[in-house]
XYZ file of C-alpha atoms in Angstrom:
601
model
C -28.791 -49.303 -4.807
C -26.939 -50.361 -1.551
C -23.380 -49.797 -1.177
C -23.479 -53.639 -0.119
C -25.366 -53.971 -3.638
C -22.772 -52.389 -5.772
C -19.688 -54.152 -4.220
C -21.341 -57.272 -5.588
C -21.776 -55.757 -8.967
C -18.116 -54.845 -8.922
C -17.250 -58.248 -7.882
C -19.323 -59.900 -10.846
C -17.768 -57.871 -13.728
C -14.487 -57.838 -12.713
C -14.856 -61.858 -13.698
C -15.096 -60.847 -17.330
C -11.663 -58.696 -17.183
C -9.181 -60.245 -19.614
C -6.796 -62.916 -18.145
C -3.312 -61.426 -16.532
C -5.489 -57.717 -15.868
C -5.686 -56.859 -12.608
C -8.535 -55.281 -11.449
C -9.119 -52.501 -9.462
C -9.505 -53.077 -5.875
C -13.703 -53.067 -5.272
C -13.192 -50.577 -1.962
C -11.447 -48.131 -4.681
C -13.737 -48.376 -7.192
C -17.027 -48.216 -4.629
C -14.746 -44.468 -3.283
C -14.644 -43.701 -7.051
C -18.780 -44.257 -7.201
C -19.381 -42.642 -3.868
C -17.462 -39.074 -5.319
C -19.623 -39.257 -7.830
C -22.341 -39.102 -6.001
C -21.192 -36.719 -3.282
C -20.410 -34.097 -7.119
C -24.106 -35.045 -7.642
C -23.852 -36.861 -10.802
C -22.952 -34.538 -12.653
C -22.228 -34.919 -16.205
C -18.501 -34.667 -16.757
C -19.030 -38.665 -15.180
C -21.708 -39.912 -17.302
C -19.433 -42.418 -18.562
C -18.738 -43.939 -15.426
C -20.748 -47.630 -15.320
C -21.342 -49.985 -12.667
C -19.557 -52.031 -15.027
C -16.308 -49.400 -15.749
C -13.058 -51.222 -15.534
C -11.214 -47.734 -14.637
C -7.630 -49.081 -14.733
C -7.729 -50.863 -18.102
C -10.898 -49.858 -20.243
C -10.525 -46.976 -21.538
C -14.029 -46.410 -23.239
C -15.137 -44.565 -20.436
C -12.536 -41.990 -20.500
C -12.824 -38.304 -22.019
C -10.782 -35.390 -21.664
C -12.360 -33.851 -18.780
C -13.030 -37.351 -16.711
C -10.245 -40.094 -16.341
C -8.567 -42.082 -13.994
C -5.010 -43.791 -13.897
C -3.906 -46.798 -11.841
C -0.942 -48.827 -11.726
C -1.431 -52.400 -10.818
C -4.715 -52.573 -8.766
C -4.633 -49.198 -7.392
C -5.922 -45.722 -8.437
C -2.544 -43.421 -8.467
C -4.397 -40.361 -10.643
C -7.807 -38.964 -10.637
C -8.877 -36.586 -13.092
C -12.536 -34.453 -12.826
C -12.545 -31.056 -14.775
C -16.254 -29.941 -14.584
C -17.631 -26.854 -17.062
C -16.097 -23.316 -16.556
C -18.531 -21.266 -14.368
C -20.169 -24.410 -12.488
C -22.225 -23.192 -9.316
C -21.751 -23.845 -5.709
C -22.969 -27.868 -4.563
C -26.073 -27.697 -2.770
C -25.457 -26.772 0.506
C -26.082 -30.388 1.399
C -23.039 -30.877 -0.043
C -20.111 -31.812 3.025
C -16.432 -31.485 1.885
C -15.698 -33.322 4.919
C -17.072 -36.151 3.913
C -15.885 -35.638 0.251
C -11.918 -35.725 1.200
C -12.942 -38.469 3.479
C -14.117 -40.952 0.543
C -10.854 -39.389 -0.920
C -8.497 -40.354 1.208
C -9.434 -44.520 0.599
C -7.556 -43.983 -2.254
C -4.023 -44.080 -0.250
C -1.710 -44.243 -3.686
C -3.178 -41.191 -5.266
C -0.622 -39.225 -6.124
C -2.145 -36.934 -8.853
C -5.326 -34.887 -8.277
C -7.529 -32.682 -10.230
C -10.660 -31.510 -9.156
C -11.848 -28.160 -11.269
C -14.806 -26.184 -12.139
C -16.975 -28.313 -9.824
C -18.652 -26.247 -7.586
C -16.753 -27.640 -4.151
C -16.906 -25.460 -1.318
C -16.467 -25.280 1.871
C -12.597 -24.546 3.428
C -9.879 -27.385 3.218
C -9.721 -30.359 5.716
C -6.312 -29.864 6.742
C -6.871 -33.342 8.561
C -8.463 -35.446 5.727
C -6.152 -34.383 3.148
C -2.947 -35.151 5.223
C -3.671 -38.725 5.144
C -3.254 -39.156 1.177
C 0.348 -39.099 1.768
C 1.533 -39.908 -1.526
C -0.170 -36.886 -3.395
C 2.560 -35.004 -5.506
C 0.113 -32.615 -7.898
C -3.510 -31.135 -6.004
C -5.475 -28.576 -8.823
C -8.308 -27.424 -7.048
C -8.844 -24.770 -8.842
C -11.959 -22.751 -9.661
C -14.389 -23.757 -6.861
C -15.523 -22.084 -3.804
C -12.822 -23.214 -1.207
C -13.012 -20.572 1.534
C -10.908 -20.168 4.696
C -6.995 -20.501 5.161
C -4.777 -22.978 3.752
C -4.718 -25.714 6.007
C -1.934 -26.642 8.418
C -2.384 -30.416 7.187
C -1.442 -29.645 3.805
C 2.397 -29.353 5.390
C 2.034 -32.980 5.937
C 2.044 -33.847 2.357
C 6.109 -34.353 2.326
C 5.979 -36.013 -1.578
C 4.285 -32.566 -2.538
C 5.552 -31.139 -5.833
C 2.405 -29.138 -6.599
C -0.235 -27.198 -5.221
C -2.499 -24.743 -7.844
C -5.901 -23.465 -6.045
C -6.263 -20.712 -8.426
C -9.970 -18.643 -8.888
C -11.286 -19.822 -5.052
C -12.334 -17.389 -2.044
C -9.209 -18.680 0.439
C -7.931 -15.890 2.568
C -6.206 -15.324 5.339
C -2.084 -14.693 5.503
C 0.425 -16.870 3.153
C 1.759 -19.054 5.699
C 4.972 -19.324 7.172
C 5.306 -23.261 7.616
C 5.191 -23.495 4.076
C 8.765 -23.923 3.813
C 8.105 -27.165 5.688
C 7.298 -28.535 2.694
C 10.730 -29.719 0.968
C 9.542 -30.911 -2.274
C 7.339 -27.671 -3.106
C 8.123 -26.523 -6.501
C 4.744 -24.416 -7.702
C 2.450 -22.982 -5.353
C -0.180 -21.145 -7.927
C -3.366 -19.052 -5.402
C -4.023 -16.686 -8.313
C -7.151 -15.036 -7.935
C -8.471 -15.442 -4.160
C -8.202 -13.128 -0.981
C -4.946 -13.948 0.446
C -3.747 -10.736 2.496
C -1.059 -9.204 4.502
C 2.687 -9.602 3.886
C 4.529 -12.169 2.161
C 6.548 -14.592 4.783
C 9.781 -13.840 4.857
C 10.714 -17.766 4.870
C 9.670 -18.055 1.081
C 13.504 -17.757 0.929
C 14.204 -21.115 2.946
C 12.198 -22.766 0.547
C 15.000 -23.994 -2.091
C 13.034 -26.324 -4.239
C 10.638 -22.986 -4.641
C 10.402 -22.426 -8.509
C 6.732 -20.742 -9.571
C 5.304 -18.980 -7.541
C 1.624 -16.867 -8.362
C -0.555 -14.809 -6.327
C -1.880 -12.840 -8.709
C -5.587 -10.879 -7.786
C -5.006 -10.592 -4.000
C -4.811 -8.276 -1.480
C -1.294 -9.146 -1.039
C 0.670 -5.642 0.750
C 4.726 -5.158 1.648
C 7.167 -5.498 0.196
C 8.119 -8.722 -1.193
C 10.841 -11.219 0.422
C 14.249 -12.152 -1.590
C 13.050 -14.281 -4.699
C 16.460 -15.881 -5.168
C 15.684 -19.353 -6.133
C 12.441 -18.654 -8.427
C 12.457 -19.190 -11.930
C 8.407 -17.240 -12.513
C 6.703 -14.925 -10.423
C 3.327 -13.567 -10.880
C 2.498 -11.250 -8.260
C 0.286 -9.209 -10.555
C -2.647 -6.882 -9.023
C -2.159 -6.926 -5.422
C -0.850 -3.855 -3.695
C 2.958 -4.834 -2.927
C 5.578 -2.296 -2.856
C 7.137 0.156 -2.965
C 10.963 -1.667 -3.443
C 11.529 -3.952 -6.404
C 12.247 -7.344 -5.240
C 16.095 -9.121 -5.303
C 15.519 -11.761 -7.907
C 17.542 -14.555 -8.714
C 20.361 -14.863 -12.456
C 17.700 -18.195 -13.356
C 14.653 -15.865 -13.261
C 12.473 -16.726 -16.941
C 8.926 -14.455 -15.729
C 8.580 -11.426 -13.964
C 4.821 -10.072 -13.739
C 4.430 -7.303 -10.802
C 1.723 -5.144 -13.157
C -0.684 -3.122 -10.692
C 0.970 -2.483 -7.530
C 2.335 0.207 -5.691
C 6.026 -0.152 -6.677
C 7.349 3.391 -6.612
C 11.125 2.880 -6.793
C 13.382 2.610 -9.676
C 14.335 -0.635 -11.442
C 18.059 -2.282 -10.263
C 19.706 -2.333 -13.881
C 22.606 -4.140 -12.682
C 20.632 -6.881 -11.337
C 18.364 -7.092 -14.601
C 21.071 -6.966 -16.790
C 22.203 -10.253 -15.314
C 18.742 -12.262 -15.743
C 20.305 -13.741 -18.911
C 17.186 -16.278 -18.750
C 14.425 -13.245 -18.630
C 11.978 -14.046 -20.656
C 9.011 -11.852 -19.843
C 8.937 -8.724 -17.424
C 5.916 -6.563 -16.657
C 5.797 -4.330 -14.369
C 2.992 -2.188 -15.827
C 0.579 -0.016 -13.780
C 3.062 0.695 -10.709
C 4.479 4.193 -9.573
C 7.841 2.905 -10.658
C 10.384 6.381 -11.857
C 13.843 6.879 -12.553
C 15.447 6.166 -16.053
C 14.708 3.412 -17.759
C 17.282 0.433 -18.444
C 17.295 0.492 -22.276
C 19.650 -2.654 -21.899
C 16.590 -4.788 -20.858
C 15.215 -4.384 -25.114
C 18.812 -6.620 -25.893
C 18.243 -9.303 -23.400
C 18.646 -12.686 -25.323
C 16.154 -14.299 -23.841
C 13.263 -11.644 -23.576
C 10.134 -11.992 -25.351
C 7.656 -10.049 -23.632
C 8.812 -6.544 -21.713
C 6.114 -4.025 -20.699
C 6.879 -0.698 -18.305
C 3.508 0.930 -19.582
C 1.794 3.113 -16.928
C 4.512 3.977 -15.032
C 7.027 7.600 -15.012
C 10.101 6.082 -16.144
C 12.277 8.719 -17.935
C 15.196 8.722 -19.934
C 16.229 9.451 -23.664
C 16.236 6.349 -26.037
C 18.342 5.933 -29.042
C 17.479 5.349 -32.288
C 20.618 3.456 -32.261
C 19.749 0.984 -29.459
C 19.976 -2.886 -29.508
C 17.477 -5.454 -28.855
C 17.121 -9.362 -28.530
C 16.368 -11.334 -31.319
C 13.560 -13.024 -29.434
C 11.642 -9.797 -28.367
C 8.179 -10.212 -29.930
C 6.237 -7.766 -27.665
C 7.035 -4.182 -25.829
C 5.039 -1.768 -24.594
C 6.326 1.460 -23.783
C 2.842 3.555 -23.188
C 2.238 6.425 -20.867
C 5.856 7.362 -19.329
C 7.988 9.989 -19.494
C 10.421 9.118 -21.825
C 11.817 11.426 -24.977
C 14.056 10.772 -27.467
C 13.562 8.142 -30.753
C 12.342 4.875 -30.521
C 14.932 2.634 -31.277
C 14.808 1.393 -34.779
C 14.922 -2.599 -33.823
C 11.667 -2.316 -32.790
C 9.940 -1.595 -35.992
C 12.704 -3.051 -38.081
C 11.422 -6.439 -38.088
C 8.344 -8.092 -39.230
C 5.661 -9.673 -36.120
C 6.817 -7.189 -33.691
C 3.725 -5.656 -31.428
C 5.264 -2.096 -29.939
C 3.246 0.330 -28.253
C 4.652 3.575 -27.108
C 2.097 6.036 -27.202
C 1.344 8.704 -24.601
C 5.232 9.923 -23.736
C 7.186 12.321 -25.414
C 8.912 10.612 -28.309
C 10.392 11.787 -32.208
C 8.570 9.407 -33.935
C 6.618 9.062 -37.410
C 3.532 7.783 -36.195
C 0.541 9.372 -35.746
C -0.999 6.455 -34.992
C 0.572 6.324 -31.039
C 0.346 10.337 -30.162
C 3.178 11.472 -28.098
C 3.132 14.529 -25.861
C 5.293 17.312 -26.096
C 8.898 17.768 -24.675
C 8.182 19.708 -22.073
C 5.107 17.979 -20.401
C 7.961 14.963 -19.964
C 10.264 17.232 -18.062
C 7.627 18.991 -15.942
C 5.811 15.806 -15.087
C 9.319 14.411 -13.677
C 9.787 17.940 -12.078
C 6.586 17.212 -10.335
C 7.362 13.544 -9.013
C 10.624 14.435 -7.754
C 12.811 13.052 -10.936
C 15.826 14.998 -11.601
C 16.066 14.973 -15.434
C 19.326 12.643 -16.372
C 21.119 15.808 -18.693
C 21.018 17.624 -15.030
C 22.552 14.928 -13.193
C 26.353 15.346 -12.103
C 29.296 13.184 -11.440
C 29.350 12.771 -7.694
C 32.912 14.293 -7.866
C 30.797 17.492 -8.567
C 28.077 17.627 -5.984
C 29.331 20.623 -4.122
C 29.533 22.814 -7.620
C 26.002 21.802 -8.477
C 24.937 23.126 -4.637
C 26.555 26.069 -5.471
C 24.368 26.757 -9.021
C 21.103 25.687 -7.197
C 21.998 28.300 -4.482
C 22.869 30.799 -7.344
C 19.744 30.191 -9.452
C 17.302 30.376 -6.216
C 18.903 34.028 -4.873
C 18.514 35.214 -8.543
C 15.014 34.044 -8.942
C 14.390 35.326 -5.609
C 15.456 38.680 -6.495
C 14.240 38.576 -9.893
C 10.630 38.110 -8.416
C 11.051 40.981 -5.674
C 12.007 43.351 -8.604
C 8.935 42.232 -10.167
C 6.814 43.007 -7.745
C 8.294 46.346 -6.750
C 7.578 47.134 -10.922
C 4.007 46.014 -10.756
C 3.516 48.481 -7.123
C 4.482 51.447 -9.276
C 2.096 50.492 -11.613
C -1.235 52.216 -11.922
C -3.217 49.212 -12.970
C -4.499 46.991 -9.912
C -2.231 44.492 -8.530
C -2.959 40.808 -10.242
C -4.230 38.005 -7.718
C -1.625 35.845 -6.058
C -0.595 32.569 -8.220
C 0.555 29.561 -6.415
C 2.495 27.638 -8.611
C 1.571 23.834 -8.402
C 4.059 21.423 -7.706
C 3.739 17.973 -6.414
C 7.313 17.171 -4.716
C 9.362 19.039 -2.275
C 12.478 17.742 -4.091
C 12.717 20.988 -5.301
C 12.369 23.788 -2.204
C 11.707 26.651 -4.626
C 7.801 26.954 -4.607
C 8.526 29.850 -7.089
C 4.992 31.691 -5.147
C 4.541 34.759 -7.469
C 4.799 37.179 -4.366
C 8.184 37.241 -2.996
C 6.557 38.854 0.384
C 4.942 35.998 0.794
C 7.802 33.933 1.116
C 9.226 36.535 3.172
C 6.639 36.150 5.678
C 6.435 32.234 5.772
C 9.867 32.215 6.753
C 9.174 35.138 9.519
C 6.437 32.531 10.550
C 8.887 29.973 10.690
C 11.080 31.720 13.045
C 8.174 32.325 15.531
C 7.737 28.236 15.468
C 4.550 28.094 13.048
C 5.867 25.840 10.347
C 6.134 27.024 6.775
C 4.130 25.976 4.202
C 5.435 23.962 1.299
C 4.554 21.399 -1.053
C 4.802 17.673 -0.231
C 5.437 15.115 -3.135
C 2.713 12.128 -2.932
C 5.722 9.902 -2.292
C 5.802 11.638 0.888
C 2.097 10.812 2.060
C 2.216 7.539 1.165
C 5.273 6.872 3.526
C 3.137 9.126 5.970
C -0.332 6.783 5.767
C 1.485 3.576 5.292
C 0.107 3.484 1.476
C -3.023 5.394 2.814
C -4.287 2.384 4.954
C -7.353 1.744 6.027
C -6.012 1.931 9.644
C -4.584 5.409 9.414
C -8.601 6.579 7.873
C -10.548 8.688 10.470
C -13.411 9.787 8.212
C -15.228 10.403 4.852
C -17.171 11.593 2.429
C -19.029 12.515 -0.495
C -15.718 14.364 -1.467
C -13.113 12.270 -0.166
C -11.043 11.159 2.928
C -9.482 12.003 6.392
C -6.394 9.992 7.508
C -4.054 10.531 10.046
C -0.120 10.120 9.560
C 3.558 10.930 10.317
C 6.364 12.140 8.387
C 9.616 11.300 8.089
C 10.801 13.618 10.096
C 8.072 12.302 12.678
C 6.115 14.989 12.170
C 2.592 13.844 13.101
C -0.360 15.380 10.378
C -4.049 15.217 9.487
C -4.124 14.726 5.496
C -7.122 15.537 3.786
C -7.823 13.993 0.056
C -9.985 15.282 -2.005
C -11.449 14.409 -5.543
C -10.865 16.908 -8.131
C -13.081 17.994 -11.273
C -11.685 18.858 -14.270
C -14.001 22.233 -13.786
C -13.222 22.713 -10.198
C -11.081 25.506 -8.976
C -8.600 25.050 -6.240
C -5.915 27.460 -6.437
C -7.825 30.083 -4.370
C -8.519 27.797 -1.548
C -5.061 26.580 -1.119
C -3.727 30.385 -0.739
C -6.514 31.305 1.248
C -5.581 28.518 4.001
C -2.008 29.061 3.423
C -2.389 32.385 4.735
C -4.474 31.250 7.276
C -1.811 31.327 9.873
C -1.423 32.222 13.832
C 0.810 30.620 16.600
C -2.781 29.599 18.438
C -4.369 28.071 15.797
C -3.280 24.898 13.315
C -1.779 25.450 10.427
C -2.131 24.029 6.833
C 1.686 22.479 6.465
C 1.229 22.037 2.354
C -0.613 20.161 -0.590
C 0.037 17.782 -3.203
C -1.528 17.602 -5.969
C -1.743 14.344 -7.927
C -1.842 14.445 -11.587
C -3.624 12.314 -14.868
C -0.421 11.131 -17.293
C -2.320 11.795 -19.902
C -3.706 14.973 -19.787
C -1.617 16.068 -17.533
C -4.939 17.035 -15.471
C -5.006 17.129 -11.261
C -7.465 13.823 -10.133
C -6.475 14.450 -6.317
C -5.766 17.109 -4.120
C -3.976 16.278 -1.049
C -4.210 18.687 2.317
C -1.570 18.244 5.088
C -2.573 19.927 8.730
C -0.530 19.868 11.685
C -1.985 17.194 14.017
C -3.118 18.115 17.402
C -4.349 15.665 20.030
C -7.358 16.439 22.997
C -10.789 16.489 20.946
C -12.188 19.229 19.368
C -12.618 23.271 19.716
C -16.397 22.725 19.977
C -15.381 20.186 22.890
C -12.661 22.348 24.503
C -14.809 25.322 24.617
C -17.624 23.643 26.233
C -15.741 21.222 28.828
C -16.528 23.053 32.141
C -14.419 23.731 35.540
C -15.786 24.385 39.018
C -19.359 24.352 36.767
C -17.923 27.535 34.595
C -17.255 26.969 31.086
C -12.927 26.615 30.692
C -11.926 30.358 29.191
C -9.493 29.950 25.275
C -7.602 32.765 24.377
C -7.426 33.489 20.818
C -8.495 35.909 18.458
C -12.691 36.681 18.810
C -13.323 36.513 14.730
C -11.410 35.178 12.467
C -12.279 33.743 8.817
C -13.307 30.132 8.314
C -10.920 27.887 6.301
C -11.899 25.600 3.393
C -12.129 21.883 4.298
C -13.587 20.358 1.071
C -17.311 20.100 1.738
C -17.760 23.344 3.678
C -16.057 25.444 6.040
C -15.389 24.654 9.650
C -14.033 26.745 12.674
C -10.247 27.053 13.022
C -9.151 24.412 15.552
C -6.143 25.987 18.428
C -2.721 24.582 18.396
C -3.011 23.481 21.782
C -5.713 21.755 21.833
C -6.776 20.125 18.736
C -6.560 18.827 15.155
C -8.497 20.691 12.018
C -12.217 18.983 12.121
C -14.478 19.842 9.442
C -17.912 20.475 11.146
């Protein structure tokens, strides 16, 4: 049938309409037809007749297919396909689909889900339905960055595209949009850093960009009232919220700082807060279980530390906390299991609890596992007011343990039996300086190595190498394989390094290697800086080893010894044999200070 066709068919039954309705314009209904053709007929719009009077019968209208007009004009349209529906053919043009859209000029409520669109935005089509206030889009196929048309839309309240394919950065002229209250892109490929104008944007409430590839730290948050920034890889500082803030969810990024009590203690409105699955450490604010509003409150997954109270109060609206896999000792405070319909999970830390049912490590894996990521303990902490005392004991403690291990080994010499092998002790921070190697001549000698400008060797905390590689990004990788990576860095001292990651077994042995290329030291060659090790919360097993070289520029030794001069080959001076050095897979030649980085070969 003829377009020509069906505006006659309009025209007949709209004779039938009760007297005083007012029908719908024929242009709007034909646009309403031609969608439903462009969507393929699909069968969320079975209902819809040649003879559908969309503003005033209502028999064609279901839950997932409906339209709303006032007067003779469509001002809501309302398509909500199956969950899971397939791409449109490709035959399919969203061009032409926001272009039959936009002959509906007082639409001001849109909803077009689960219905296979794709295609990316027409920034150019859409800008003409001025009068659009709420756009759900959500669950298609839309591709490509948000549009620069959308800032046109000045009556815009709402904009959800959740479950798409849109990429690209968040942009900044989004605070061109005055009226902007929730912007929801949960679940698509935005990436980069947030804009830092998300602050100029005061009718901002909800914003949720959950399941991207968002990085950085996040801007101030000031004027929102829920953020969902959850599985992205944002960090490492916690963001400066707002006193009206009701949700909080930041669970699986790379947050690595502490939480700001003060500022949380102030969120009077706080109804949920989850930052599970970061890197977050520190103590843990008990005062965020007595928050009157808060409902939901989960830190699992994290190394906060601190000793709770048995004693401690909580909100009468808490319904849900999850505690699991920290480092926190003490008892769990008895509000939490006084009251009936309470879900509270707090296995895996080291807690005085009852139940058997949530298993709890022992004291001391708490306290070394905050050793290891740089935490001082909160019974060691000082007043400030005593800073230079504490100094003093640290010095104290490291002499005596210093001499205590030289007597040791001056014992053991005198000893028939043969000498044990040489233990490095395996930390993962340089918070604390004292290594505690087993041989006190070792030490001796990294410091005499020191002296002669070959750096000493010392443990770096994982902290440290992530500030080094920029979170370990792909732009600082120079090469892998089978048993991990190569990436280049700096430290914060400006150092610049080669780090080496490997993959560790639970059956593999390291311990030999690392002394082996710890001793592996001469003013003409590169030398290993340090390690880190990084460690399984649960089982307290290693998952990554970390190697730090120095970094060297000018190619190769392979290349230096063969690049020629006047046709001879260029002479190096160094020593004529010396031993190999581990480098994960296999062993490769010992690169010279002056000319190159480590390369394994």
């Amino acid at each position: 049938m003829g377009d020509h066709a069906l505006l006659i068919l309009l025209s007949v039954a709209s004779l039938s309409l009760l007297p005083g309705a007012m029908p719908l314009q024929p242009s709007q209904a034909w646009s309403l037809f031609k969608l439903r053709q462009l969507l393929g007929d699909p069968p969320v719009l079975g209902t819809w007749r040649n003879y559908t009077d969309f503003c005033y019968g209502g028999d064609y209208k279901t839950a997932s297919a409906f339209v709303e007009c006032y007067e003779d004009s469509v001002t809501q349209l309302h398509i909500m396909g199956e969950p899971g529906a397939r791409p449109l053919p490709t035959t399919f043009s969203i061009d032409a689909f926001f272009t039959t859209l936009s002959r509906l000029p007082d639409l001001k409520v849109l909803t077009l889900t689960n219905l296979g669109l794709w295609g990316p935005l027409p920034g150019g089509k859409i800008s003409r339905l001025q009068k659009l206030e709420i756009v759900n889009v959500s669950s298609n196929y839309l591709y490509g960055e948000l549009p620069r048309g959308l800032s046109q839309l000045g009556s815009l309240q709402t904009l959800v595209a959740d479950h798409n394919m849109l990429g690209g950065k968040l942009p900044g002229w989004l605070k061109d949009m005055p009226l902007l209250a929730v912007l929801s892109l949960r679940n698509n490929t935005l990436q980069g850093t947030l804009p830092e104008s998300l602050k100029d944007m005061p009718s901002l409430r909800s914003l949720v960009l959950a399941s991207n590839n968002l990085s950085g730290n996040l801007p101030e948050l000031s004027n929102l009232q829920v953020i969902d920034m959850a599985n992205n890889a944002l960090g490492p500082k916690f963001p400066r919220l707002g006193r009206k803030v009701a949700s909080v969810v930041l669970a699986g990024n790379k947050f690595s700082d502490g939480l700001p009590a003060d500022m949380l203690a102030s969120c009077y409105l706080l109804e949920r807060l989850d930052v599970s699955g970061n890197r977050f450490v520190g103590p843990f604010p008990a005062a965020l279980l007595s928050l009157p509003s808060m409902e939901y409150l989960s830190i699992a997954g994290n190394r906060f530390t601190g000793r709770l109270s048995g004693n401690a109060s909580c909100g009468e609206n808490l319904r849900f906390v999850d505690l699991s896999s920290n480092l926190l000792t003490g008892s769990l405070p008895g509000c939490l299991l006084a009251a009936p319909g309470k879900t509270v999970l707090f296995s895996a830390n080291c807690l005085s609890t009852g139940d058997d049912s949530q298993s709890q490590h022992p004291s001391p894996f708490c306290r070394n596992q905050a050793l290891a990521v740089g935490i001082v303990p909160e019974q060691g902490r000082k007043k400030s007011g005593a800073k230079a005392g504490v100094v003093a004991v640290i010095v104290l403690v490291g002499a005596l343990v210093v001499s205590a291990a030289v007597v040791f080994v001056v014992r053991k010499a005198r000893l028939p039996k043969a000498r044990p092998a040489r233990r490095l002790v395996e930390h993962a921070s340089s918070a604390y300086p004292s290594n505690l190697l087993a041989d006190a001549r070792y030490i001796s000698q990294t410091v005499k190595l020191g002296a002669l400008g070959i750096p000493a060797y010392r443990s770096f905390s994982l902290v440290e190498l992530e500030a080094a590689t920029d979170n370990f990004q792909v732009s600082s990788l120079m090469g892998q394989d089978a048993h991990g990576q190569m990436y280049r860095g700096r430290l914060s001292n400006g150092t610049p390094v080669t780090i080496r990651s490997l993959k560790v077994n639970k059956s593999q042995s390291f311990t030999r290697h690392i002394e082996m290329i710890s001793k592996l030291r001469h003013r003409h060659l590169v030398s290993a800086l340090g390690h880190c090790f990084q460690y399984n919360l649960d089982d307290s097993t290693v998952t990554h080893l970390y190697l730090v070289f120095e970094y060297v520029h000018n190619g190769n030794l392979r290349g230096r010894i063969s690049r020629k001069r006047n046709g001879r080959p260029e002479a190096v001076v160094g020593p004529k044999n010396i031993d190999r050095h581990w480098c994960g897979q296999g062993h490769s030649v010992p690169a010279w200070r002056d000319h190159t980085r480590p390369v394994c070969e």
